[in-house]
XYZ file of C-alpha atoms in Angstrom:
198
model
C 135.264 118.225 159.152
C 135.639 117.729 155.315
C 132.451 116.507 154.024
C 134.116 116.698 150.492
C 136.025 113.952 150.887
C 134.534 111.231 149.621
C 133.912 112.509 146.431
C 137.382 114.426 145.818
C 138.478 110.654 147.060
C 140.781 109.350 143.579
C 139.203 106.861 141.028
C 140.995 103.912 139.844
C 139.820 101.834 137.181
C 140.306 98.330 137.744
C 140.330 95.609 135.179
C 140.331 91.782 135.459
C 142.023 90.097 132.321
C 142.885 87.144 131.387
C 145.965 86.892 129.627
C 147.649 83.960 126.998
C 150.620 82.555 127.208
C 154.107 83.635 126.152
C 153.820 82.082 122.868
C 150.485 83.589 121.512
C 151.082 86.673 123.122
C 154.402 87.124 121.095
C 152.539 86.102 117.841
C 149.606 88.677 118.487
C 152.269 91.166 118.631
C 153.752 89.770 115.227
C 149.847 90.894 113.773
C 150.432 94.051 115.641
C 153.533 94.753 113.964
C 152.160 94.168 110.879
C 149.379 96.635 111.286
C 151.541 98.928 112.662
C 153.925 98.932 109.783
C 150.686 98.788 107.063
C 149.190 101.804 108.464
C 152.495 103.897 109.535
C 150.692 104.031 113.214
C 151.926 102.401 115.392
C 149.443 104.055 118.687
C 146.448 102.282 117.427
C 148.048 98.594 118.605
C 150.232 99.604 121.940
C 147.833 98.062 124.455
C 148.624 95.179 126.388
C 147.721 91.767 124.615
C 144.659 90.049 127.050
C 140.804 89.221 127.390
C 139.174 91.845 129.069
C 136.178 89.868 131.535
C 135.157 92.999 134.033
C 136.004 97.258 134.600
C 135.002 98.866 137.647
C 136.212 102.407 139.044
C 136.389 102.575 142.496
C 138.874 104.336 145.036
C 141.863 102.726 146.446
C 140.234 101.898 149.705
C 137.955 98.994 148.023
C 140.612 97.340 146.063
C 141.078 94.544 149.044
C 137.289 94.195 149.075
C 137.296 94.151 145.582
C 140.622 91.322 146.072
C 138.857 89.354 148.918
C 135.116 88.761 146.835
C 137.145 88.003 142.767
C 139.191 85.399 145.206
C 135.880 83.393 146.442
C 135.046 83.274 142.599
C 138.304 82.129 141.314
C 138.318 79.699 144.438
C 135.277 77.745 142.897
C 136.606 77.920 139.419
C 139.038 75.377 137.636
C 141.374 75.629 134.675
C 140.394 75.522 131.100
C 141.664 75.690 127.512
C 141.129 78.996 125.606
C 141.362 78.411 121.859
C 141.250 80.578 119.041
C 140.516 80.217 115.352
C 140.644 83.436 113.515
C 140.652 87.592 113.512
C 138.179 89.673 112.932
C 136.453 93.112 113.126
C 134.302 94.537 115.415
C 131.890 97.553 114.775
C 131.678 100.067 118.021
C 129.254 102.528 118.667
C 130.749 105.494 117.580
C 131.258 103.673 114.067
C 135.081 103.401 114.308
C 136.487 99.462 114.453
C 138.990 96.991 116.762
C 140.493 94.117 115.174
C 140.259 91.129 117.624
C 141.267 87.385 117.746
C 138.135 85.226 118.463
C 137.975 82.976 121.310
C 136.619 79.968 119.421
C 135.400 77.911 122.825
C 134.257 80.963 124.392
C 131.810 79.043 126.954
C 133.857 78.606 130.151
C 135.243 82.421 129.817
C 131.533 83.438 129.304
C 130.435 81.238 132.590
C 133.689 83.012 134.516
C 132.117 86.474 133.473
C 128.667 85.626 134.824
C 130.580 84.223 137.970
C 132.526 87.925 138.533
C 128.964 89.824 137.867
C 127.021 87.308 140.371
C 129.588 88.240 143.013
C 128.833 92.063 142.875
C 125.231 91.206 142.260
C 125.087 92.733 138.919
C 122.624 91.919 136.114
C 123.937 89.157 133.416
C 124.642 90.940 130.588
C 126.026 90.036 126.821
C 129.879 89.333 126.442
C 132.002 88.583 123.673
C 135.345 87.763 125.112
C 138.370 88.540 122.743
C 141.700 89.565 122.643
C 142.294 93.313 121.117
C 144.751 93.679 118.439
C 144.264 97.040 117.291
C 141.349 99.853 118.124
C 139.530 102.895 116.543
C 140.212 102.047 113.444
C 138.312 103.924 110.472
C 136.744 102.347 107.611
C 139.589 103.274 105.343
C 142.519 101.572 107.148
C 139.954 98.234 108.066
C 139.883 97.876 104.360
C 143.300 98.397 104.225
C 144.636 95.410 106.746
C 141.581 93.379 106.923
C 141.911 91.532 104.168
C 145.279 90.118 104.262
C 144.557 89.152 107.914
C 141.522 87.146 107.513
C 142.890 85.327 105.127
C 144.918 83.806 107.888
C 143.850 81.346 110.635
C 144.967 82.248 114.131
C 144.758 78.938 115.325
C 146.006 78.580 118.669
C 145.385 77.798 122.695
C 146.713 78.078 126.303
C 145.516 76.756 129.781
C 143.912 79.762 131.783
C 144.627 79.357 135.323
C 144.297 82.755 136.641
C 142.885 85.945 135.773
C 144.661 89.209 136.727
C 143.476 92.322 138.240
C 145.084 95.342 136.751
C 144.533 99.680 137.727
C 145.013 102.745 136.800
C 143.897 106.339 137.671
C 140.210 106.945 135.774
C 142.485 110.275 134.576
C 144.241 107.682 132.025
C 147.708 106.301 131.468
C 149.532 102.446 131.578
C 147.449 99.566 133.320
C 149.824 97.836 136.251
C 149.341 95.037 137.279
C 147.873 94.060 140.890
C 148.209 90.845 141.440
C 147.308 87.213 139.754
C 144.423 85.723 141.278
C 144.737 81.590 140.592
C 142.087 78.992 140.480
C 141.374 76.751 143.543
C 139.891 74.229 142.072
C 142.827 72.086 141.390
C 141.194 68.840 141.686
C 139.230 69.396 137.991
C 142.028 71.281 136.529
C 142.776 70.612 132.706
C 146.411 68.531 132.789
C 145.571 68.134 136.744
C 147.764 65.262 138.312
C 144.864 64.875 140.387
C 142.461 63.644 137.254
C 144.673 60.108 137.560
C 143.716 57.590 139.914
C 146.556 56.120 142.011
């Protein structure tokens, strides 16, 4: 009998995102571009354009645990309006910088976050939801991109009514996606036919 098997047993890292519309997707990558062509790199800005709300690594054989207890949150959870107002920087830990677009409202995302931990009975814990326009920049190209981009609003919204559950190995390379987990609560949806009386 292999007793090793459980921990040669692969690692995925699994993200749920939420992720705009069509529209402000395609205008983040505009920003992107610009970046991009301002600081001749263009592998600081290729990930996908989302908000990032929970990672986990697990193995494979969880993922439709992991599927079955996200579902009873987004079950209890209705639609909402994500709005944004603006870019700007964020410091990391090892001193380099992301660009991000704020969320502006970022209440219900924040609630949706505490939701996902309470499920896997983790702590609370601080979150800042954005979307990530470029990462690990150094001081010298912030300075040199910054400026001309928050000088411009980035005023803009779209209805979340899913989140997304993405993988990959824990070894690296592109997210794909899973599967879109939608709301149940219809009934209080933002735009819901059901908000009308007959």
């Amino acid at each position: 009998m292999n007793t090793n098997y459980e921990t040669s047993e692969a690692l995925f890292d699994y993200l749920l995102v939420v992720n705009p519309d069509v529209v402000v997707a395609k205008d983040v990558n505009r920003i992107r571009q610009f970046i991009a062509t301002s600081l001749e790199d263009a592998a600081s800005i290729t990930s996908p354009v989302h908000i990032p709300l929970f990672r986990s690594e697990f193995p494979a054989r969880f993922e439709d645990d992991f599927i079955d207890m996200v579902e009873e949150v987004a079950k209890r959870q209705s639609g909402f309006a994500i709005y944004t107002s603006r870019l700007e920087a964020v410091r990391h830990a090892d001193g380099r910088q992301s660009i991000c677009v704020n969320v502006a409202n970022p209440k219900p995302l924040v609630e949706l976050h505490k939701s996902i931990l309470q499920c896997f009975d983790l702590k609370p814990q601080a979150f800042k939801p954005g979307m990530t326009i470029a990462r690990g920049l150094d001081d010298t190209a912030i300075g040199k991109v910054l400026p001309a981009l928050t000088q411009r609003l980035f005023v803009r919204s779209f209805n979340c009514h899913c989140f997304t559950l993405l993988k990959r190995p824990v070894t690296g390379g592109k997210y794909q996606r899973v599967r879109d987990i939608v709301f149940g609560d219809i009934e209080h949806m933002t735009g819901s036919l059901f908000n009308y009386a007959a």
